[in-house]
JSON list of C-alpha atoms in Angstrom, two decimals:
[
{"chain": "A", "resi": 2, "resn": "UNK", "atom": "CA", "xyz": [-21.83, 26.09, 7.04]},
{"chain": "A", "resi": 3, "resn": "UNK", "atom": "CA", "xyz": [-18.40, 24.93, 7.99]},
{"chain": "A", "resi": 4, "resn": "UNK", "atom": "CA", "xyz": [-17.77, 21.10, 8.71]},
{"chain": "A", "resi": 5, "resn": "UNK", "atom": "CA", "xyz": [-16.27, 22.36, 12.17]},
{"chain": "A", "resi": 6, "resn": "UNK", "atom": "CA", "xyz": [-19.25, 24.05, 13.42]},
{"chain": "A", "resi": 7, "resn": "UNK", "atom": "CA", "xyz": [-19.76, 23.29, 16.68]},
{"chain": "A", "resi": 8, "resn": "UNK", "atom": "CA", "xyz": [-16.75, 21.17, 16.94]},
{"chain": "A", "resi": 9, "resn": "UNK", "atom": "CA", "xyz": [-14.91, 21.11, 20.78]},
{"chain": "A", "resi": 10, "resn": "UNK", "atom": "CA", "xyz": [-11.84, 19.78, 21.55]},
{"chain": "A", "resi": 11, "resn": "UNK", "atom": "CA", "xyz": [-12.28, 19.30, 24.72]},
{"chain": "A", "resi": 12, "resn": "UNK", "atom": "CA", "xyz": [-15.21, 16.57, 24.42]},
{"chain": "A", "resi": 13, "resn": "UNK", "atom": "CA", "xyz": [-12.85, 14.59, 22.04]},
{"chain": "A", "resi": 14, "resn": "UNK", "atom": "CA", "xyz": [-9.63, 12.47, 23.35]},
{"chain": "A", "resi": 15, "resn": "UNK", "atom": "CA", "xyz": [-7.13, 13.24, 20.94]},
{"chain": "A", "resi": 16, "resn": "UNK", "atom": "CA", "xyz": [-5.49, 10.71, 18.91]},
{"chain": "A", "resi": 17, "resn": "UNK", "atom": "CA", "xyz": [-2.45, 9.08, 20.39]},
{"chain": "A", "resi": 18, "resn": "UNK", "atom": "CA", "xyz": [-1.14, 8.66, 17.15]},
{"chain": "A", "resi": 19, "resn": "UNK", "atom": "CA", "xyz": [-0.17, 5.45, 15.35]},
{"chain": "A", "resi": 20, "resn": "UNK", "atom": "CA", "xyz": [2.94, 2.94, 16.46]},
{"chain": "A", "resi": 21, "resn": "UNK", "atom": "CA", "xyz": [3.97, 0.67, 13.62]},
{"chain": "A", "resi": 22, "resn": "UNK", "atom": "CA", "xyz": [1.45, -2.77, 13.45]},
{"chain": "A", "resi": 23, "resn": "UNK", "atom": "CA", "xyz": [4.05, -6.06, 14.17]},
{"chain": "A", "resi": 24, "resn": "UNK", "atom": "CA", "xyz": [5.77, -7.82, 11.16]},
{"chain": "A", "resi": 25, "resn": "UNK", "atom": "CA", "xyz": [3.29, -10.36, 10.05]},
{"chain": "A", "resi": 26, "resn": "UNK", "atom": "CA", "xyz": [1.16, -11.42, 7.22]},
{"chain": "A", "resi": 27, "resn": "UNK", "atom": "CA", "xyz": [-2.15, -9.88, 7.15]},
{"chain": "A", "resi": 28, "resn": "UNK", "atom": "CA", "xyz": [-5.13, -9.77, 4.94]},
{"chain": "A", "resi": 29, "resn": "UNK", "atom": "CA", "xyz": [-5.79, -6.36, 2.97]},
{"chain": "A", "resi": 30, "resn": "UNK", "atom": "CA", "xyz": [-7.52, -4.94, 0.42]},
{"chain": "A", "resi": 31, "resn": "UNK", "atom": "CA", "xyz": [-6.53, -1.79, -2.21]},
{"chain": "A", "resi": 32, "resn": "UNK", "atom": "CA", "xyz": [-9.05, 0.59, -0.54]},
{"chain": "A", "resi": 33, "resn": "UNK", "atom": "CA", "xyz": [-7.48, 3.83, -2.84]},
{"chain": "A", "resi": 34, "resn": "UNK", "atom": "CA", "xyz": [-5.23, 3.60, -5.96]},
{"chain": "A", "resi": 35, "resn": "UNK", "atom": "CA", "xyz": [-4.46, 7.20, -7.36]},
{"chain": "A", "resi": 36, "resn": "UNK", "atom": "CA", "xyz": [-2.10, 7.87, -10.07]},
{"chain": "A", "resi": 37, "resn": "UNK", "atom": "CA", "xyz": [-0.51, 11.16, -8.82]},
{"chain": "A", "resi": 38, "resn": "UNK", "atom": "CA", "xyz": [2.69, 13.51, -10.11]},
{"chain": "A", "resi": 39, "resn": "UNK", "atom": "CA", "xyz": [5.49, 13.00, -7.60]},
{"chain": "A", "resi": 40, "resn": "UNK", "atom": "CA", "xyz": [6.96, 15.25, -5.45]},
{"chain": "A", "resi": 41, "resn": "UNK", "atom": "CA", "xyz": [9.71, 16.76, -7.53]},
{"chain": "A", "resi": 42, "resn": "UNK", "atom": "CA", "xyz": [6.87, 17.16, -10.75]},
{"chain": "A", "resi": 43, "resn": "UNK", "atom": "CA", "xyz": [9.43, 14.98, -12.88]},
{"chain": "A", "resi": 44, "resn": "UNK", "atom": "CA", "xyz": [7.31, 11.94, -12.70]},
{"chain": "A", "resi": 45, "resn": "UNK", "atom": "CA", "xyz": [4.50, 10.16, -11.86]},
{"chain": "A", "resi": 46, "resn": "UNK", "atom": "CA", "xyz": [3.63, 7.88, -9.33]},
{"chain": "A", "resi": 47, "resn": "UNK", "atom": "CA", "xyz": [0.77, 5.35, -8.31]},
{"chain": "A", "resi": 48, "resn": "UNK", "atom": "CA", "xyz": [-0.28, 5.55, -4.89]},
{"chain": "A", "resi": 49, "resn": "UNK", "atom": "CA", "xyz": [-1.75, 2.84, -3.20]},
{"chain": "A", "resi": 50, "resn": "UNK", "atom": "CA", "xyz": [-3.70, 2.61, 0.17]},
{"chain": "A", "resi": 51, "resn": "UNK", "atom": "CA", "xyz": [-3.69, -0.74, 1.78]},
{"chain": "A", "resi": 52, "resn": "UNK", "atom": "CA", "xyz": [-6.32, -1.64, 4.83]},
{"chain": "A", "resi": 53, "resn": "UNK", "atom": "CA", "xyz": [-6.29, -4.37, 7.16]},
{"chain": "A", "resi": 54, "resn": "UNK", "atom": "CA", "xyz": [-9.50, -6.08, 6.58]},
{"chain": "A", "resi": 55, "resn": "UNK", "atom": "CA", "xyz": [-8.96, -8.79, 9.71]},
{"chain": "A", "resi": 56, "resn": "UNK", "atom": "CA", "xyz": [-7.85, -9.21, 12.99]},
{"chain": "A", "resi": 57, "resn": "UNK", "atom": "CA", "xyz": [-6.60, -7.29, 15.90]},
{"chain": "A", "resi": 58, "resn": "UNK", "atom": "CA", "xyz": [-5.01, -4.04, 13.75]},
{"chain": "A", "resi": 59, "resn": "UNK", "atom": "CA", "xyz": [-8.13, -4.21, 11.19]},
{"chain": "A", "resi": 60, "resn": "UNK", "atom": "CA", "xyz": [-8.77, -0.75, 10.23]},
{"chain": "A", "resi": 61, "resn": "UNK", "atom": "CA", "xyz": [-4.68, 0.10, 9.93]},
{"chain": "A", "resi": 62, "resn": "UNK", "atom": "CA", "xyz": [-3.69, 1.73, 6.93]},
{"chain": "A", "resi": 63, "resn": "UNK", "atom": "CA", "xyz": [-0.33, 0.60, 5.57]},
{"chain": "A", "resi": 64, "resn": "UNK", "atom": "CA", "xyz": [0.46, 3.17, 2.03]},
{"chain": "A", "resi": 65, "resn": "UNK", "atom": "CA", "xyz": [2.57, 2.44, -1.15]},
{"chain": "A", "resi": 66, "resn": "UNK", "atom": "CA", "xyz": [3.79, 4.83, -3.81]},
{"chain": "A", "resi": 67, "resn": "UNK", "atom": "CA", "xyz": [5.24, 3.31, -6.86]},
{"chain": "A", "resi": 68, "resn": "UNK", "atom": "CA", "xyz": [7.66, 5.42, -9.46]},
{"chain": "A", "resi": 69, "resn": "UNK", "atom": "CA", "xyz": [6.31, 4.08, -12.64]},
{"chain": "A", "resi": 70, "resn": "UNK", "atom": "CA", "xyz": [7.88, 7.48, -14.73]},
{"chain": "A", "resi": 71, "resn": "UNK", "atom": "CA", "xyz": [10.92, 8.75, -13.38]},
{"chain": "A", "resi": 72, "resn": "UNK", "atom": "CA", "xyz": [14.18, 9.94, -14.36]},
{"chain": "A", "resi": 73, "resn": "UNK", "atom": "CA", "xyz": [16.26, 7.24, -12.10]},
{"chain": "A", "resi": 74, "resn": "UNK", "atom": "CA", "xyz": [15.59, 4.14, -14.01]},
{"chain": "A", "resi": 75, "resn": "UNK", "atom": "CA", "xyz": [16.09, 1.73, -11.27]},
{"chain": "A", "resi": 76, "resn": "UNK", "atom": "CA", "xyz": [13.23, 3.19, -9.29]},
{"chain": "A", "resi": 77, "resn": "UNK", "atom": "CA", "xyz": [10.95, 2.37, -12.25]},
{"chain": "A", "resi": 78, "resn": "UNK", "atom": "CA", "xyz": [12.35, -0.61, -12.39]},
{"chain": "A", "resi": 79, "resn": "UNK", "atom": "CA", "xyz": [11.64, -1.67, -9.07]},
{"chain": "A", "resi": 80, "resn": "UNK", "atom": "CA", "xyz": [8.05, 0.29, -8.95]},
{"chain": "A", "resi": 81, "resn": "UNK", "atom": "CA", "xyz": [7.07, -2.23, -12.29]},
{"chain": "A", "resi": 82, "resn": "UNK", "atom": "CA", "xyz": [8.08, -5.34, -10.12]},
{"chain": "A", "resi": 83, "resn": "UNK", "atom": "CA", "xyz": [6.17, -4.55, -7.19]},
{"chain": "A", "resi": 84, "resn": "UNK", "atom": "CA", "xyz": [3.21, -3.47, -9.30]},
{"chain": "A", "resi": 85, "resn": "UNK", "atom": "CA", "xyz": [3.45, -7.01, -10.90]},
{"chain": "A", "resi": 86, "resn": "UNK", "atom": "CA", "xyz": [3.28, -8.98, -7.59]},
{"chain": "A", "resi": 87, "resn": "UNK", "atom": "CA", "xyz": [0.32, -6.77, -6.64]},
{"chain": "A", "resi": 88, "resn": "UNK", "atom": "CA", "xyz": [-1.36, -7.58, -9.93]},
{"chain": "A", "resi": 89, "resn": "UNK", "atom": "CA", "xyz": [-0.76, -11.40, -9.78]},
{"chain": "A", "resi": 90, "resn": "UNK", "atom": "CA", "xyz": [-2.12, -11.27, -6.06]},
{"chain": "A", "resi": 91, "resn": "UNK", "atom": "CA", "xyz": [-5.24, -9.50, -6.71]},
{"chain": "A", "resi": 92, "resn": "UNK", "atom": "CA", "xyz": [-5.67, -11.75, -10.09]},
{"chain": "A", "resi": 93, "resn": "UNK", "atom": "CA", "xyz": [-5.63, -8.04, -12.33]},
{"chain": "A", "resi": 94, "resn": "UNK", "atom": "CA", "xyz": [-2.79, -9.17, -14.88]},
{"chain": "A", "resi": 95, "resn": "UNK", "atom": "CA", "xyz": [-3.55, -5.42, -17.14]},
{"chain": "A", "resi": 96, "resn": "UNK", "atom": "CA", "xyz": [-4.84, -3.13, -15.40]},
{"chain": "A", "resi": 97, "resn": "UNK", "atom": "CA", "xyz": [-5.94, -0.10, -17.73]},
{"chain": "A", "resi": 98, "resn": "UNK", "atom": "CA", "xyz": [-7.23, 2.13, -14.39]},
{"chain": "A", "resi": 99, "resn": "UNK", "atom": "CA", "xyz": [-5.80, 1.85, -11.07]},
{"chain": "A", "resi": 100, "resn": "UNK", "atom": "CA", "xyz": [-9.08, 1.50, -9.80]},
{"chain": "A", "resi": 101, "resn": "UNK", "atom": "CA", "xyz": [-9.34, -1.64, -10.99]},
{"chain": "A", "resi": 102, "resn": "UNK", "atom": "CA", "xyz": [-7.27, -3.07, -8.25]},
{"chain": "A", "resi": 103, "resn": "UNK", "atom": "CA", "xyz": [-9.28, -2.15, -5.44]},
{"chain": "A", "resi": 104, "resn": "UNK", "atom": "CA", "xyz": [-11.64, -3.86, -3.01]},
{"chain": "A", "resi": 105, "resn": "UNK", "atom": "CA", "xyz": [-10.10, -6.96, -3.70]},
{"chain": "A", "resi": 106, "resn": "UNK", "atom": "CA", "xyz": [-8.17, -9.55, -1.38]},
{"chain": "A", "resi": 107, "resn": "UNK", "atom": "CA", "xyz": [-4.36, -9.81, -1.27]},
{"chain": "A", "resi": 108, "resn": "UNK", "atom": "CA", "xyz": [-2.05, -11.14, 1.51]},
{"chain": "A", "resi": 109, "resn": "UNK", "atom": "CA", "xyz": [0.74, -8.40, 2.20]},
{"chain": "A", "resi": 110, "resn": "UNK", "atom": "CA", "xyz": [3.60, -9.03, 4.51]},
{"chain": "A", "resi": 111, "resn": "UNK", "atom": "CA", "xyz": [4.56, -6.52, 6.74]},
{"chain": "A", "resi": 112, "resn": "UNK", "atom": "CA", "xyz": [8.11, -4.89, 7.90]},
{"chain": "A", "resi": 113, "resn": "UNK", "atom": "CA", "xyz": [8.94, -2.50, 9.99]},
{"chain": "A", "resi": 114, "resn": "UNK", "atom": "CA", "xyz": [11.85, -0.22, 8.55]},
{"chain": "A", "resi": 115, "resn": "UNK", "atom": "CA", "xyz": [13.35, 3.65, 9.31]},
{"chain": "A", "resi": 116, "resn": "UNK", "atom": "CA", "xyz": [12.79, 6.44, 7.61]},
{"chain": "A", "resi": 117, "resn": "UNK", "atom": "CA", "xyz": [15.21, 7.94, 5.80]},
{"chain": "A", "resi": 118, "resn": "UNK", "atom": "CA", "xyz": [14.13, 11.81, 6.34]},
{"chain": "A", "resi": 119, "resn": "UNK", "atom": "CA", "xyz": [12.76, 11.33, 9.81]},
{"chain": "A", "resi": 120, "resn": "UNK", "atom": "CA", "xyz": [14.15, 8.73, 11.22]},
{"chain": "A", "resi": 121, "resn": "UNK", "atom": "CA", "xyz": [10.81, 7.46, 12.85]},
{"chain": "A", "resi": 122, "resn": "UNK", "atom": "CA", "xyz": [9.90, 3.93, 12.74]},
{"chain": "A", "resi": 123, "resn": "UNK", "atom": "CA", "xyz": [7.46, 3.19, 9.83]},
{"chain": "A", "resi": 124, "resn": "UNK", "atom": "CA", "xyz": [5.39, -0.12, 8.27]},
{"chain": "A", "resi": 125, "resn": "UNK", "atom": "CA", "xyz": [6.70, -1.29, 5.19]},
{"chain": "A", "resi": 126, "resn": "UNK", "atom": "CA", "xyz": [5.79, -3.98, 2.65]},
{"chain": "A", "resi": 127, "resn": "UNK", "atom": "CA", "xyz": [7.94, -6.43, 1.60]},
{"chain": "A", "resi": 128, "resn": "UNK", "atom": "CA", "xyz": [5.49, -9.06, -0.29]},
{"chain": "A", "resi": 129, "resn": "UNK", "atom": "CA", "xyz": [2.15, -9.53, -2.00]},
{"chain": "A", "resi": 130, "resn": "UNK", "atom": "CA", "xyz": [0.64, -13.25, -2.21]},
{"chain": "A", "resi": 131, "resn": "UNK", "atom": "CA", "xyz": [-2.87, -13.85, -3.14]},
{"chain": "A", "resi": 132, "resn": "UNK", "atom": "CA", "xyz": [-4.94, -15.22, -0.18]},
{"chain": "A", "resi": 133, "resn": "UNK", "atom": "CA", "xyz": [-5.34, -18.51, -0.22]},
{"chain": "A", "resi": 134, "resn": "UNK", "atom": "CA", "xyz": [-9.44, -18.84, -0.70]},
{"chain": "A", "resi": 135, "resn": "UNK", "atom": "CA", "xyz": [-9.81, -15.87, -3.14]},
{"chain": "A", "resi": 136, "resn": "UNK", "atom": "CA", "xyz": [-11.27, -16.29, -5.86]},
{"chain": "A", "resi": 137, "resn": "UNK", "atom": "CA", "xyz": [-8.43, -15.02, -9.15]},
{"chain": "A", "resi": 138, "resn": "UNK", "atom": "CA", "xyz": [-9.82, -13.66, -12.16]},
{"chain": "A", "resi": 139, "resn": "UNK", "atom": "CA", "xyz": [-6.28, -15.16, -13.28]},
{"chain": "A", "resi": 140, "resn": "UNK", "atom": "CA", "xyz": [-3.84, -17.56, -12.67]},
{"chain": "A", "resi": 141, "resn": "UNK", "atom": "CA", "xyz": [-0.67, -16.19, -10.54]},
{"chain": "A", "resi": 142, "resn": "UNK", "atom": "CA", "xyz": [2.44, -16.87, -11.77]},
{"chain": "A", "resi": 143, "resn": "UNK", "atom": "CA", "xyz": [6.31, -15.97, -11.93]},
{"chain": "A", "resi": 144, "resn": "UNK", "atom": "CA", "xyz": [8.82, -14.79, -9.80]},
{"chain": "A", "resi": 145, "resn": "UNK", "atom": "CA", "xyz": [8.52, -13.29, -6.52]},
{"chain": "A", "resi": 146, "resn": "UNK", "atom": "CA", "xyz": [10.36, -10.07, -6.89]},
{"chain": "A", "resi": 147, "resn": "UNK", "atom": "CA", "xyz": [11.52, -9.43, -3.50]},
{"chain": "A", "resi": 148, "resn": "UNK", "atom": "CA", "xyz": [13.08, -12.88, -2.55]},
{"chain": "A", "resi": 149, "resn": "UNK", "atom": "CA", "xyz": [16.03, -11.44, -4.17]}
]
């Protein structure tokens, strides 16, 4: 039996789509971590699916892919440093499976930037904190990598 059996469009309002949620800090979890092969299949990346856990856009899903193997260094480079923050915020310091950093709390702060192929207006990430009254399974330390 297909899934769409019985299934009319005309008893469902359609979705209006999805506007990008305001710049602001908001309180997430890691609902999906994948490792995946990127699009060009000359790397890998790990994709990660934030969701608002609070508040009035709880439910919005904000996603991340990070080049951790690819042939432009400075993409890696920048993939390892955001991976770190995320680590230190969710208190995973070695993470041997990326499933290991879901379903836990992390503060993200939230931009609002172009895209490059579409030019459509898309959420972004710019920081990863811990929240405030979750409980670390370690200490957070070091460097925030995007105050540079």
């Amino acid at each position: 039996m297909s899934l769409l059996n019985g299934f009319n469009a005309a008893e469902v309002e359609p979705s209006a789509g999805f506007e990008p949620i305001p710049i602001d800090e908001y309180t997430a979890i890691i609902s999906e971590a994948e490792e995946k092969r990127n699009s060009n299949d000359n790397g890998s990346l790990l994709s990660l699916c934030f969701d608002i856990v609070e508040g009035e856009y709880e439910g919005r899903k904000i996603f991340v892919n990070l080049n951790l193997q690819h042939p432009n260094a400075k993409a890696v480079e920048i993939s390892r440093a955001e991976l770190s923050a995320i680590c230190r915020a969710v208190g995973v310091m070695t993470p041997q499976n990326p499933s290991e950093l879901e379903d836990k709390p992390i503060l993200i702060k939230v931009a609002v930037s172009k895209r490059k192929d579409t030019g459509e207006m898309q959420n972004v990430i710019k920081k990863y904190s811990p929240l405030k009254n979750a409980t670390q399974s370690s200490p957070v330390t070091g460097e925030d990598p995007f105050s540079k």
